[in-house]
CSV table of C-alpha atoms in Angstrom, one decimal:
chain,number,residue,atom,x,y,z
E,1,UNK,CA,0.3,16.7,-15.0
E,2,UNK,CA,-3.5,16.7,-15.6
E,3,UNK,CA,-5.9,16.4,-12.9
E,4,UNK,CA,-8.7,13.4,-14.2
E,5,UNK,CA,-12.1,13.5,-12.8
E,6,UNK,CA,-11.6,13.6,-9.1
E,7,UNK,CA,-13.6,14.9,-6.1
E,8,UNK,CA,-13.4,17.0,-3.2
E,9,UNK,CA,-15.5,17.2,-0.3
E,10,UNK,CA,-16.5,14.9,2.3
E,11,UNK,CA,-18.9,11.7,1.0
E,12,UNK,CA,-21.9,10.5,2.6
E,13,UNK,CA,-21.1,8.5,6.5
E,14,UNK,CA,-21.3,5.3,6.2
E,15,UNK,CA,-25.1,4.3,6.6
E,16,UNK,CA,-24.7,0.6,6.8
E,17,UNK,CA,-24.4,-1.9,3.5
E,18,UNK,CA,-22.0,-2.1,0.7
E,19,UNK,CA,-19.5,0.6,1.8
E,20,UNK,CA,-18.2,0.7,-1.9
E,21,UNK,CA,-22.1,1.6,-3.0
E,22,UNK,CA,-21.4,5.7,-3.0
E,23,UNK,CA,-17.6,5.4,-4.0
E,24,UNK,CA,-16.9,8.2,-6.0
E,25,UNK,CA,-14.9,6.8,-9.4
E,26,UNK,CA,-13.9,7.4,-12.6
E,27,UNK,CA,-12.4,5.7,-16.0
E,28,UNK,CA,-8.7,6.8,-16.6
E,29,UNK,CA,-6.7,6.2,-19.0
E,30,UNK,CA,-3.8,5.1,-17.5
E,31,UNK,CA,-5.2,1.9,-15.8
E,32,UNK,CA,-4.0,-1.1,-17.9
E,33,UNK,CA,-0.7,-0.5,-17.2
E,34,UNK,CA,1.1,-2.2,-14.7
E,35,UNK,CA,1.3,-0.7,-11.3
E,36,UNK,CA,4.6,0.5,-10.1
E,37,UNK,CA,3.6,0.5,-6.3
E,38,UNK,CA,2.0,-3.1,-6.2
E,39,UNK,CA,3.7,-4.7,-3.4
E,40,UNK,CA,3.8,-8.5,-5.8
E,41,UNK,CA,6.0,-6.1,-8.1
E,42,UNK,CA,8.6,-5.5,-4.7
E,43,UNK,CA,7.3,-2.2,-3.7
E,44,UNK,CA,7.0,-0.8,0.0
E,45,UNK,CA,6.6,2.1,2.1
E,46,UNK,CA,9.8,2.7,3.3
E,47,UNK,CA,9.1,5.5,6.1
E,48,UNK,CA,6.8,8.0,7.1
E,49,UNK,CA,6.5,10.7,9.8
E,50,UNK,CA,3.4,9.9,11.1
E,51,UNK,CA,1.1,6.5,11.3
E,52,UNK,CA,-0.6,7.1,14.2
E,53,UNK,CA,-4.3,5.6,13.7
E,54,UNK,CA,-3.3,2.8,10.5
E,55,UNK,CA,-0.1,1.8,8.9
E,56,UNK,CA,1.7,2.9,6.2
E,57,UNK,CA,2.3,-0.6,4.7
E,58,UNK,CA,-1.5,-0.6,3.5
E,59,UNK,CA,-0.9,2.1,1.0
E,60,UNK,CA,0.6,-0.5,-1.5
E,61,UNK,CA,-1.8,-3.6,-1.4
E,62,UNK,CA,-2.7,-4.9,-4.4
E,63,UNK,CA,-6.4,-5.9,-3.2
E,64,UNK,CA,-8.9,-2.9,-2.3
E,65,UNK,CA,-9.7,-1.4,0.7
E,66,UNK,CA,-12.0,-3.1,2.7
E,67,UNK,CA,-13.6,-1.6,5.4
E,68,UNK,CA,-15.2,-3.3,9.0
E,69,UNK,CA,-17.4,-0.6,11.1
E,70,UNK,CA,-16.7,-2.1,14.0
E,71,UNK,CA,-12.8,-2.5,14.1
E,72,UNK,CA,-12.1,-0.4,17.1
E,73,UNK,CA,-8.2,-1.0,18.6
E,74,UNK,CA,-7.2,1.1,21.6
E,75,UNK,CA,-6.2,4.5,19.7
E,76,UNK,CA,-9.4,4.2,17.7
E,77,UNK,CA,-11.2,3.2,14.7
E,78,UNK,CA,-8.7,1.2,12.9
E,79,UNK,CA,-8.9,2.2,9.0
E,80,UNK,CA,-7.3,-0.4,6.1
E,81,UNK,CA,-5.1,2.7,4.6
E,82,UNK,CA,-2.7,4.9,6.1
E,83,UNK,CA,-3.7,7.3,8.7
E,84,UNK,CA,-2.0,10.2,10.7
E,85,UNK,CA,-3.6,11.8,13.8
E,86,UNK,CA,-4.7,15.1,13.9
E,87,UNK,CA,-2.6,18.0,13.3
E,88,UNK,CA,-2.8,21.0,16.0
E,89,UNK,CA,-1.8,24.8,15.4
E,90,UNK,CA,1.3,26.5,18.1
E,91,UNK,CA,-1.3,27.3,21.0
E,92,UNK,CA,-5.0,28.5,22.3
E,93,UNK,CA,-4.3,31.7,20.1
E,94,UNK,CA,-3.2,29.7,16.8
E,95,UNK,CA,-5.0,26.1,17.1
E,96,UNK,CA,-4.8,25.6,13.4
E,97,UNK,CA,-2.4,23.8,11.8
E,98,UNK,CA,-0.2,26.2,9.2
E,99,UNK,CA,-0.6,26.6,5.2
E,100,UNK,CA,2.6,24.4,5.3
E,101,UNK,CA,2.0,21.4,7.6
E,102,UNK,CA,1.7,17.9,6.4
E,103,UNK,CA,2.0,14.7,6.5
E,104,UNK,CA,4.4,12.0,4.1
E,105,UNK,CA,5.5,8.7,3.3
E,106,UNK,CA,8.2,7.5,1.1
E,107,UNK,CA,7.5,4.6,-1.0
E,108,UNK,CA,9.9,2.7,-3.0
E,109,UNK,CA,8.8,1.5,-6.6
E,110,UNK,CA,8.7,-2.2,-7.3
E,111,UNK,CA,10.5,-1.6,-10.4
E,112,UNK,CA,11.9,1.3,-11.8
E,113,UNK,CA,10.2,3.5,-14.5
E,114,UNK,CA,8.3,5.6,-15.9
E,115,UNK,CA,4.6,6.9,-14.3
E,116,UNK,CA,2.1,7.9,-16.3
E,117,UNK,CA,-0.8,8.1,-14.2
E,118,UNK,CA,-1.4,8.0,-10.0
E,119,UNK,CA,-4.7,7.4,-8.5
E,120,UNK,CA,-4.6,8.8,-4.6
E,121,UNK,CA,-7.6,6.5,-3.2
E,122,UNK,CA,-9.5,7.6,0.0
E,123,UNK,CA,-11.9,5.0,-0.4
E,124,UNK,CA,-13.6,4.8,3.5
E,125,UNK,CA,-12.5,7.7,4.6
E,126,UNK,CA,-15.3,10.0,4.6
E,127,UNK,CA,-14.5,12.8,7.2
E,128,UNK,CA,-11.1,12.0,7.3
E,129,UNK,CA,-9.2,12.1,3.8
E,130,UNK,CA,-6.4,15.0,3.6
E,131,UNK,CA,-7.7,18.6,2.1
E,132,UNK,CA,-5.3,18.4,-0.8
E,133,UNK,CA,-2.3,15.8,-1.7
E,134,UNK,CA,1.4,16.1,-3.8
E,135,UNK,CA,3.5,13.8,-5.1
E,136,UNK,CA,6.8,14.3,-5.8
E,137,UNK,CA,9.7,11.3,-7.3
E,138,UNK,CA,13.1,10.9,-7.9
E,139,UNK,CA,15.8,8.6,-8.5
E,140,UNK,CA,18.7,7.3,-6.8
E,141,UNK,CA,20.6,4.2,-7.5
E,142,UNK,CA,21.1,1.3,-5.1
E,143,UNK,CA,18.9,0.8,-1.9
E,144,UNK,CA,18.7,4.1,-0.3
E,145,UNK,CA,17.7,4.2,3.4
E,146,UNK,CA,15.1,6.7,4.1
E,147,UNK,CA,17.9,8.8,5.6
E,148,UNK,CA,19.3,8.9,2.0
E,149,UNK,CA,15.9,9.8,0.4
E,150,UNK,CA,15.4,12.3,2.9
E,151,UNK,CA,19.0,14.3,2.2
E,152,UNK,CA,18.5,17.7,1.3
E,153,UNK,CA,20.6,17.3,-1.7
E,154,UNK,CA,18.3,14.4,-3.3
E,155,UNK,CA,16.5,16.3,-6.2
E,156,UNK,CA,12.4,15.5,-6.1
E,157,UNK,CA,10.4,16.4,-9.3
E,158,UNK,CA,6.8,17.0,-8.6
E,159,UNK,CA,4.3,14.4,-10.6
E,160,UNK,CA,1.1,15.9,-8.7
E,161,UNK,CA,1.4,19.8,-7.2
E,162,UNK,CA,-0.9,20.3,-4.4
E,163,UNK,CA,-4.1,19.5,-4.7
E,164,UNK,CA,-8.0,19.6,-3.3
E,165,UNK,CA,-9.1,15.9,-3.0
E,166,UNK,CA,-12.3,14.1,-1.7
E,167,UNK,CA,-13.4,11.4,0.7
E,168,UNK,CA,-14.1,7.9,-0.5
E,169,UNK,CA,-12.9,8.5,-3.4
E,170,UNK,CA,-10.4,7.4,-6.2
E,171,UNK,CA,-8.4,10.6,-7.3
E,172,UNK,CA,-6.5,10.2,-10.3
E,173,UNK,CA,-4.2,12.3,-12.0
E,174,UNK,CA,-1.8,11.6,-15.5
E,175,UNK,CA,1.5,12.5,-15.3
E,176,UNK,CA,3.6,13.7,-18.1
E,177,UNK,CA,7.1,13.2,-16.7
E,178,UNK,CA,10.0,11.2,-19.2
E,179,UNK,CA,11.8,10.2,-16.8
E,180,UNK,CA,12.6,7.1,-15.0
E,181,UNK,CA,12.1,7.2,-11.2
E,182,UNK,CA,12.3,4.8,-8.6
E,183,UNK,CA,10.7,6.6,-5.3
E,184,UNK,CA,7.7,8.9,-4.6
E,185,UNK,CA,7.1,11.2,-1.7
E,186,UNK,CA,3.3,11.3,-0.7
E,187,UNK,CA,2.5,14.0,1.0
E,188,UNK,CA,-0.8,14.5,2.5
E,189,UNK,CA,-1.7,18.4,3.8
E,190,UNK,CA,-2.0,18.8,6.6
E,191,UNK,CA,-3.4,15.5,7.5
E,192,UNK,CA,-5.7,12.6,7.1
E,193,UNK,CA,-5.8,9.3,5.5
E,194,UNK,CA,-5.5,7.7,2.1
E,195,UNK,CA,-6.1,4.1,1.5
E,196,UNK,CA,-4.1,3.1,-1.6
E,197,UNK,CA,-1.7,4.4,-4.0
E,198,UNK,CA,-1.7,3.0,-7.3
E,199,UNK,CA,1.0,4.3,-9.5
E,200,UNK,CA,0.8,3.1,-12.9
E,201,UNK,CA,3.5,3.1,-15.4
E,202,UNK,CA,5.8,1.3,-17.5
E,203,UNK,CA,9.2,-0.5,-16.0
E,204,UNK,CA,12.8,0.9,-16.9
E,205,UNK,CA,15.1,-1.9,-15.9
E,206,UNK,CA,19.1,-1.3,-15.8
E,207,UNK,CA,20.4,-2.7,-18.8
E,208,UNK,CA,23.3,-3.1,-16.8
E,209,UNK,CA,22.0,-5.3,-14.4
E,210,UNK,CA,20.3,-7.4,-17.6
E,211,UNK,CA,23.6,-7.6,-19.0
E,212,UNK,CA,25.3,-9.1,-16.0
E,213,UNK,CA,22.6,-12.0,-15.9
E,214,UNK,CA,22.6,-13.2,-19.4
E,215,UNK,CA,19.9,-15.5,-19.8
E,216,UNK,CA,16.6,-13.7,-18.3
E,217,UNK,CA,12.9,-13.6,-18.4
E,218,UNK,CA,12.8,-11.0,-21.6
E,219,UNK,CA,9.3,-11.0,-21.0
E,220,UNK,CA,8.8,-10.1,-17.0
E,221,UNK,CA,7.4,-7.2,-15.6
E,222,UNK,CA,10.2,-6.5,-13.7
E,223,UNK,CA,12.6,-6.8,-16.7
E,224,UNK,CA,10.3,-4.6,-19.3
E,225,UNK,CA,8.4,-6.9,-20.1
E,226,UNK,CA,4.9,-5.5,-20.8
E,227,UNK,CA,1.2,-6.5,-22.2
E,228,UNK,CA,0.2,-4.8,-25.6
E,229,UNK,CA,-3.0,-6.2,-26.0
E,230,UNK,CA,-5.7,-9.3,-25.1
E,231,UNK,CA,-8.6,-10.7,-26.5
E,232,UNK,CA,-10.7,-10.7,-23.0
E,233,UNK,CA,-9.6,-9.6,-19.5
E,234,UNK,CA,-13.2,-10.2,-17.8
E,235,UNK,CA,-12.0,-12.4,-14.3
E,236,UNK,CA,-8.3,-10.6,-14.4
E,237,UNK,CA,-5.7,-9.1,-16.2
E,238,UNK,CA,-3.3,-10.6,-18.7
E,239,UNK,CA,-0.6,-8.1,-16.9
E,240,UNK,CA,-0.6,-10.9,-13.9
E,241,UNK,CA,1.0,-13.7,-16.6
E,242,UNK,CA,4.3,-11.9,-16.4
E,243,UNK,CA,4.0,-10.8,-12.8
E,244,UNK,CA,7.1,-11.8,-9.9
E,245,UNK,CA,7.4,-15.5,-9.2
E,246,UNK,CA,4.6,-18.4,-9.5
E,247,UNK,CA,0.7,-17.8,-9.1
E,248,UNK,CA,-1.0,-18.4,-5.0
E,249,UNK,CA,-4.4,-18.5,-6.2
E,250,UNK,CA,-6.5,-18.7,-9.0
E,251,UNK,CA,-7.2,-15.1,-9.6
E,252,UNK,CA,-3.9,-14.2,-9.5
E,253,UNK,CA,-3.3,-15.4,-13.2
E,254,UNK,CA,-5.7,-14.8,-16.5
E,255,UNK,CA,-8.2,-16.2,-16.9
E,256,UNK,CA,-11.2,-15.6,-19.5
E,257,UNK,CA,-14.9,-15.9,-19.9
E,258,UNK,CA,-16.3,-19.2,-21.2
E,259,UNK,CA,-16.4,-18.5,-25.2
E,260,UNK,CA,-19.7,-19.5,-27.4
E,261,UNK,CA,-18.0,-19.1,-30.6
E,262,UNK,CA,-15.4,-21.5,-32.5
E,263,UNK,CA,-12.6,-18.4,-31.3
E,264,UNK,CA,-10.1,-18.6,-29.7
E,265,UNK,CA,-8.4,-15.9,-26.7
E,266,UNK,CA,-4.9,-14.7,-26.9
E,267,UNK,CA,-2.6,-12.0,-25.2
E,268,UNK,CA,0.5,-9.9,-27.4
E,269,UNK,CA,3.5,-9.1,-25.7
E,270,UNK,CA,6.5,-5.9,-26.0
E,271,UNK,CA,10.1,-8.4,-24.8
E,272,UNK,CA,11.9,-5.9,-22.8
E,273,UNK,CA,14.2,-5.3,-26.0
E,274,UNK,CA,15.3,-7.5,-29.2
E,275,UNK,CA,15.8,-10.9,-27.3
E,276,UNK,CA,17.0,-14.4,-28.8
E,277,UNK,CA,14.6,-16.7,-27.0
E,278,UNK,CA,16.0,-20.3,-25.7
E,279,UNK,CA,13.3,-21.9,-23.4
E,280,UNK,CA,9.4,-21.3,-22.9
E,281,UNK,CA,7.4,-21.9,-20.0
E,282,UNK,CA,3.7,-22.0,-19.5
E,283,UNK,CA,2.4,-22.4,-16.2
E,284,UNK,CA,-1.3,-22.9,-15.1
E,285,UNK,CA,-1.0,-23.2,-11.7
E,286,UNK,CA,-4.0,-22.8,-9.6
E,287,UNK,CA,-6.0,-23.2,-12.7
E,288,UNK,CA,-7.4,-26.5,-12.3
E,289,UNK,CA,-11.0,-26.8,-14.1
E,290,UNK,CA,-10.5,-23.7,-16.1
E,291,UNK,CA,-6.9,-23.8,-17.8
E,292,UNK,CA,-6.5,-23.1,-21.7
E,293,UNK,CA,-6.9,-27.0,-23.4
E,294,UNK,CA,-4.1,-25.5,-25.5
E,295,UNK,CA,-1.7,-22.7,-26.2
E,296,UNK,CA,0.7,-21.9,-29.1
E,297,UNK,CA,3.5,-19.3,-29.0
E,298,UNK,CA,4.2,-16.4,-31.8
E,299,UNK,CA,6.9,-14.4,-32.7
E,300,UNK,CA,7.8,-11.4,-34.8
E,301,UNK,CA,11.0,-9.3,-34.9
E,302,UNK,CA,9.6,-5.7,-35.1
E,303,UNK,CA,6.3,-3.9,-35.1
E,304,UNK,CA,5.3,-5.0,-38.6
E,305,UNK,CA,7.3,-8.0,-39.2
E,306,UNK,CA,5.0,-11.3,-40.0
E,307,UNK,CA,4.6,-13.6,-36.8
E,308,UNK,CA,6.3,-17.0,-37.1
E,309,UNK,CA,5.9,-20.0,-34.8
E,310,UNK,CA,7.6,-20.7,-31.7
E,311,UNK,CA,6.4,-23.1,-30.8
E,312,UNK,CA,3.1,-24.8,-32.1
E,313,UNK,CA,-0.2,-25.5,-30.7
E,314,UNK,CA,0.7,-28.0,-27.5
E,315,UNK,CA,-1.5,-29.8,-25.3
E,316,UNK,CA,-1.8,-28.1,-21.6
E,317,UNK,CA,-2.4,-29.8,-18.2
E,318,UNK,CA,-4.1,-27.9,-15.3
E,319,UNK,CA,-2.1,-26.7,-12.4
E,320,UNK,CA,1.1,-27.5,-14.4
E,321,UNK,CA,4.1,-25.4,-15.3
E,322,UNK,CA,4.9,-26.8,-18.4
E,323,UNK,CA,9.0,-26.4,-20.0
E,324,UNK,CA,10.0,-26.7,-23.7
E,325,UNK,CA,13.8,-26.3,-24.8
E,326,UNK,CA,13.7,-24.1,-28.5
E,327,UNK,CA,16.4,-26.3,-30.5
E,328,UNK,CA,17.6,-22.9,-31.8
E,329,UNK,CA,17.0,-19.6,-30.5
E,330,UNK,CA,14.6,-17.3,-32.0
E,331,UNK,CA,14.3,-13.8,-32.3
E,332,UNK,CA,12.3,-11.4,-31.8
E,333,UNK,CA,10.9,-8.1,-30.4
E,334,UNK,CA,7.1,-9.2,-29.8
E,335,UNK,CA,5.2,-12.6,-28.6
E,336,UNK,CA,1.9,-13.5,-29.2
E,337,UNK,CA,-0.1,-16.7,-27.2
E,338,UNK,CA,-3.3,-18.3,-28.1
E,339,UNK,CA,-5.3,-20.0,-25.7
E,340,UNK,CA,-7.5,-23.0,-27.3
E,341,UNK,CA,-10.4,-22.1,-27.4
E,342,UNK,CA,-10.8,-20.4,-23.6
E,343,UNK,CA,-9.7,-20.3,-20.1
E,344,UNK,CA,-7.0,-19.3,-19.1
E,345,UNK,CA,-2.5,-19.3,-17.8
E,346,UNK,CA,-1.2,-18.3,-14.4
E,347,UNK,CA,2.4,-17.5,-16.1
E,348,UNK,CA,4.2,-17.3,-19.5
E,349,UNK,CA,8.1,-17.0,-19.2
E,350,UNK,CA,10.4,-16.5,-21.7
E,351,UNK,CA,14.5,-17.1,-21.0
E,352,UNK,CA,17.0,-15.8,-23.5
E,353,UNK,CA,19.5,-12.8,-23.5
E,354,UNK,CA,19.3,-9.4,-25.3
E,355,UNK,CA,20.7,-9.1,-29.4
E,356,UNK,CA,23.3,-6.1,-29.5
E,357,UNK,CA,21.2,-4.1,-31.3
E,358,UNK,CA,18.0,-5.0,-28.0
E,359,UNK,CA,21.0,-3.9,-25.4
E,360,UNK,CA,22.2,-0.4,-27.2
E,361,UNK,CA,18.5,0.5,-27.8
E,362,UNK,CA,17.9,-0.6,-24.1
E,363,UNK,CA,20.9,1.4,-23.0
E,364,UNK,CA,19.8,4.6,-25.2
E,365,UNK,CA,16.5,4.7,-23.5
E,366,UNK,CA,18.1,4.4,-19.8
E,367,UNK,CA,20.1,7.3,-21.1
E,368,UNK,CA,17.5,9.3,-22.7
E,369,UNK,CA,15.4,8.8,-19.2
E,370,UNK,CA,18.2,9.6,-16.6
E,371,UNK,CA,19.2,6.4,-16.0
């Protein structure tokens, strides 16, 4: 683990305005890939012992923290993070809390996999953030009920020791773990309030479970999917086009900035594994005066084999999902779509099954990661 730029000590109270104008942040690395806690993905805060003054459920929203000076409810200033009330020491004599007392919520991945990077965010809590945070993971199979998690036999590996943190602030820390996990255990010493947890990474499915469905999305998130690279990600990420189920609004697909040149935008894709590919979709949902005009499909079998079409340059409609059949299968390892000549796709789907060679490799990596 590597700490990134992060911050300790209390910010600045809040002295009216933008409450995100003295937010302390930083560039990490780790950022474009998907987020392993984002509740879209599945994930959720499956228990904690304390959540006294705000909920544990915030930890994992997807949108920022937004903050409301005068939200009072009956125990108190009601924060949008999770908060635990104040720790006390034994007695008069000892009115500390000890070295040892804390705070911690479990929260259970959206997808399994690997973390490469967590960012601890205390945005709005000035004066009351934790002194220091951990993280810890692990891995069990199944659903495990926080009773399970919480067995003194589950094994825990720690992804972030103890450490100093600030107020309103995002924290972040890169994790060099190869493993695959599919819980964390937060703990915040001895108590306080953190707003978000974003726990970037990328997704290990269980080829097993692939291999029971057959025909799947080899490009989904939640499947292995993942985004390589894009031409422009200035309104929103190309990661939401292979997000869980169909777009609610318009932001939650790609879109681009208006171009000014005779270009054109695009986004590559990783399948899960080597896939043969039987059915495309394309779905601009939401995107009614900015969808792509048009959008073609590329393929290629392996990091350096040429890209052939998949299917050619095709009209779109907005706030469509549009279907094509492939008369054969095709495949491949890596996808490519280009927009014509801007705007953007809620969705891209991509149905087929995993080659034997896609499901060993897939099975050697779920090995190699202690799957």
């Amino acid at each position: 683990m590597t700490a990134r730029p992060h911050f300790t000590g209390d910010a600045s109270p809040y002295g009216g305005g933008d409450p995100y104008a003295d937010y302390r942040t930083a560039d990490f690395p780790f950022t474009h890939l998907v987020d392993l806690a984002d509740r879209r993905l599945g994930a959720g805060v499956v228990a904690a012992n304390d959540e006294f003054f705000a909920e544990r459920e915030n930890l994992v929203k997807p949108e920022p923290a937004e903050f409301d000076p005068e939200r009072f409810g009956h125990k108190g200033k009601i924060m949008d993070g999770w908060e635990t009330r104040r720790r006390r020491g034994t007695g008069a004599t000892e009115p500390h809390p000890t070295d040892e007392d804390h705070d911690w919520a479990l929260v259970r991945l959206g997808a399994p996999g690997v973390v490469r990077g967590l960012i601890v965010d205390t945005a709005h809590f000035r004066g009351n953030y934790p002194q220091s945070v951990s993280v810890e993971a692990t891995s069990l199979s199944g659903s495990p009920s926080p009773e399970d998690l919480l067995a003194p036999d589950v094994p825990w590996t720690t992804l972030v020791p103890r450490t100093a943190v600030g107020g309103h602030a995002a924290n972040g820390f890169t994790v060099d773990a190869e493993q695959r996990f599919t819980h964390l255990r937060v703990n915040q010493h001895p108590d306080g309030g953190i707003a978000r947890l974003r726990v970037h990474g990328e997704v290990a499915p269980d080829p097993g479970w692939l291999s029971a469905l057959g025909t799947f999305d080899v490009v989904a998130l939640e499947n292995g999917g993942r985004v390589e690279d894009a031409s422009d990600r200035f309104y929103s990420p190309a990661t939401h086009t292979i997000a869980p189920g169909r777009s609610r609004k318009m932001d939650d697909g790609w879109e681009t900035r208006r171009r000014r040149d005779k270009g054109n935008d695009w986004i590559r894709y990783a399948l899960a594994a080597q896939s043969e590919i039987r059915a495309v979709e394309i779905d601009t949902a939401y995107l009614k005066g900015n969808a792509a005009g048009w959008a073609a499909v590329s393929v290629r079998d392996g990091e350096d084999a040429a890209w052939a079409e998949l299917l050619p340059r095709t009209r779109l409609q907005p706030d469509t999902n549009h279907r094509f059949v492939l008369p054969v299968p095709v495949r491949g390892t890596h996808v490519r779509i280009d927009i014509f000549p801007d705007g953007g796709i809620s969705r891209l789907r991509l149905f087929g099954s995993l080659t034997g060679a896609g499901a060993a490799r897939l099975a050697a990596r779920h090995e190699a990661l202690g799957g």
